[in-house]
XYZ file of C-alpha atoms in Angstrom:
176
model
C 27.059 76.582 153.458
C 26.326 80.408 152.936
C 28.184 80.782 156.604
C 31.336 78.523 155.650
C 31.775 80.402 152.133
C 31.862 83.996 154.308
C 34.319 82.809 156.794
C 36.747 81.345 154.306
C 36.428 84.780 152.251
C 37.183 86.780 155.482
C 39.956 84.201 156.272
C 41.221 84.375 152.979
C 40.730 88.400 153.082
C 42.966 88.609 156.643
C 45.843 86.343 155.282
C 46.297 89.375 152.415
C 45.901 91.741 154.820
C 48.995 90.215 156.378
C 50.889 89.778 153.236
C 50.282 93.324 152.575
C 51.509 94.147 156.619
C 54.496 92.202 156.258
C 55.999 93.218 153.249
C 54.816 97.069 153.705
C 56.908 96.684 157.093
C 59.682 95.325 155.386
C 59.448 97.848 152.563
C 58.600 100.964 154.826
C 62.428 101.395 155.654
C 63.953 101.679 152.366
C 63.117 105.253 151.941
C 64.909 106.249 155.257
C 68.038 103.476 155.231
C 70.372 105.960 152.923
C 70.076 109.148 155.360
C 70.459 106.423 158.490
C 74.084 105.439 156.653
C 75.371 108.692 154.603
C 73.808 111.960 156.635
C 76.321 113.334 159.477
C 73.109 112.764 161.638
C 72.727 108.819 160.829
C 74.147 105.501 162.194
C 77.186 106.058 161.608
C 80.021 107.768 163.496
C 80.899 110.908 161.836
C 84.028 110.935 160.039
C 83.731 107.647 158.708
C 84.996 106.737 155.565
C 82.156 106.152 152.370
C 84.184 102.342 151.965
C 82.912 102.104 155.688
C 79.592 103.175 155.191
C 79.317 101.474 151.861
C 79.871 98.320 153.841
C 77.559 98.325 156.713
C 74.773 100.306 154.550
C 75.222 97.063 152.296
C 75.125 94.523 155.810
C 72.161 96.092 156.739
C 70.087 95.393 153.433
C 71.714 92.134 153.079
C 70.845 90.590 156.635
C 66.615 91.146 156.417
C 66.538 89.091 153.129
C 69.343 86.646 155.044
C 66.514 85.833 157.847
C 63.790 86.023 155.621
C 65.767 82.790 153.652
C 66.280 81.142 157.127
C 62.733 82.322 159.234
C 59.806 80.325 156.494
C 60.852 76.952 156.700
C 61.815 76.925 160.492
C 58.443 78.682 161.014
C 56.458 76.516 158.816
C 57.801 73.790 160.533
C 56.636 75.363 163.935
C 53.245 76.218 162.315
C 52.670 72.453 161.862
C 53.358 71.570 165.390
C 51.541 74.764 167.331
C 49.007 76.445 164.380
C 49.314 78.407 161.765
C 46.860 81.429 163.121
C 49.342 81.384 166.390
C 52.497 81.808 164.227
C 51.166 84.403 162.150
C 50.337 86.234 165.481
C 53.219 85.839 167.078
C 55.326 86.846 164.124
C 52.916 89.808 163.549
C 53.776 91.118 167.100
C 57.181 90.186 167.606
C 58.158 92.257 164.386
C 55.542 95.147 165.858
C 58.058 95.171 168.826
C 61.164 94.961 166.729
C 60.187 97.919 164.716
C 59.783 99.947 167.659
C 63.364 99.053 168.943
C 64.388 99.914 165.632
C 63.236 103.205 166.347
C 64.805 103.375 169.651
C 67.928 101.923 168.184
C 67.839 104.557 165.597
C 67.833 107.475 167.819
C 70.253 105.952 170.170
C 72.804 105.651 167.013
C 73.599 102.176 167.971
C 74.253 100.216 164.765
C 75.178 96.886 165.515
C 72.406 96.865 167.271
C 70.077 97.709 164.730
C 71.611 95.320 162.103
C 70.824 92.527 164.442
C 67.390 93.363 164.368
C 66.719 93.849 161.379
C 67.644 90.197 160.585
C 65.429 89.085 163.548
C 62.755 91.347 161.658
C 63.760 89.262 158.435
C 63.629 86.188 160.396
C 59.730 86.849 161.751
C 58.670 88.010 158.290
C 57.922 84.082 157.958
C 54.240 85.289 158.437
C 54.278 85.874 154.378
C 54.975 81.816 153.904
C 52.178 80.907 156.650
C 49.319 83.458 155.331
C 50.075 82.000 151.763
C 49.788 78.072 153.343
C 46.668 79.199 154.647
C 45.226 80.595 151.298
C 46.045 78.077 149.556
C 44.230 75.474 152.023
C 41.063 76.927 151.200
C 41.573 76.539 147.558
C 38.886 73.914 145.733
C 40.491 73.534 142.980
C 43.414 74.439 140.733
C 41.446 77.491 139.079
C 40.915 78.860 142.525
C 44.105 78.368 143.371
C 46.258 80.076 140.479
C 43.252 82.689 140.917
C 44.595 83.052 144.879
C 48.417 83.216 143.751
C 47.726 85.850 141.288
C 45.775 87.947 144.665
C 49.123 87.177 146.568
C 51.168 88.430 144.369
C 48.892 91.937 144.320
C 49.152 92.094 147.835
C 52.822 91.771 147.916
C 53.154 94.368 145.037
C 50.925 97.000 146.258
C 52.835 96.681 149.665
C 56.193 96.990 148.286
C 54.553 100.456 146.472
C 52.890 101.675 149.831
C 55.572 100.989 152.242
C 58.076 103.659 150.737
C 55.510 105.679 149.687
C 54.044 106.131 153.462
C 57.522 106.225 154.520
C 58.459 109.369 152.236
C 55.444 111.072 153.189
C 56.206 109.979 156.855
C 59.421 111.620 156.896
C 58.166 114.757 154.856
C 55.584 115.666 157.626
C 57.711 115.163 160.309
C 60.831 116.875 159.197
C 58.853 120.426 159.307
């Protein structure tokens, strides 16, 4: 009994950890996204117009949330047929992989490019919904489980806190 209580702990410590990944990733760019859209050194081709800018700068935020509405339920529904653990995993290191191209894409000044990602990165962010679903399986009882929600909820907030902050100090040291 001592055994099963540690492992769901540990399980139920992981699945924050991943709440805390996913939205920190999410969060991390939001710092960075005005220079990548209003700097002469950004996205965008200089000599563009601000109505121009102002357009695509606003496309850009609006698509992550867009495949974050359509990625949960599709994924949930995939996490029924082929596991939770390998959907949380998958989305983990898919949006490892699209961050990096995000990089690439970044440097390479190719913004259509990057918008599409960045949905796809909205889309794989699904990993919130599962981790949660997985929490909330463990839960005894409805105490336990409004006690879990409330722990959610942390991990969410202090990621959407960390991810800019690491971001600005990102930036910061490597703009010297």
């Amino acid at each position: 009994m001592k055994y099963a209580n540690r492992l769901k702990n540990f399980t139920i410590f992981l699945m924050f950890i991943v709440i805390l990944i996913d939205i920190m990733s999410y969060s991390i760019v939001f710092p960075i996204m005005p220079g990548l859209f209003y700097s002469s050194a950004g996205l965008m081709p200089p000599g563009s117009s601000l109505f121009l800018r102002n357009i695509f700068y606003g496309i850009t935020l609006a698509i992550g949330p867009l495949g974050i509405f359509i990625g949960p339920p599709i994924l949930g529904k995939l996490s029924d047929i082929i596991g939770r653990k390998k959907v949380i995993i998958y989305c983990l290191a898919i949006n490892i992989i699209l961050y990096f191209i995000s990089g690439f894409l970044i440097m390479f000044h190719m913004l259509i490019l990057f918008i599409i990602v960045r949905f796809f990165i909205g889309l794989f962010a699904g990993n919130f919904a599962a981790a949660q679903t997985v929490i909330l399986d463990f839960c005894d009882n409805e105490k336990e489980k409004m006690k879990n929600l409330g722990w959610i909820s942390l991990a969410a907030y202090i990621a959407l806190i960390l991810g800019p902050a690491v971001s600005g100090i990102t930036v910061e040291i490597f703009s010297d």
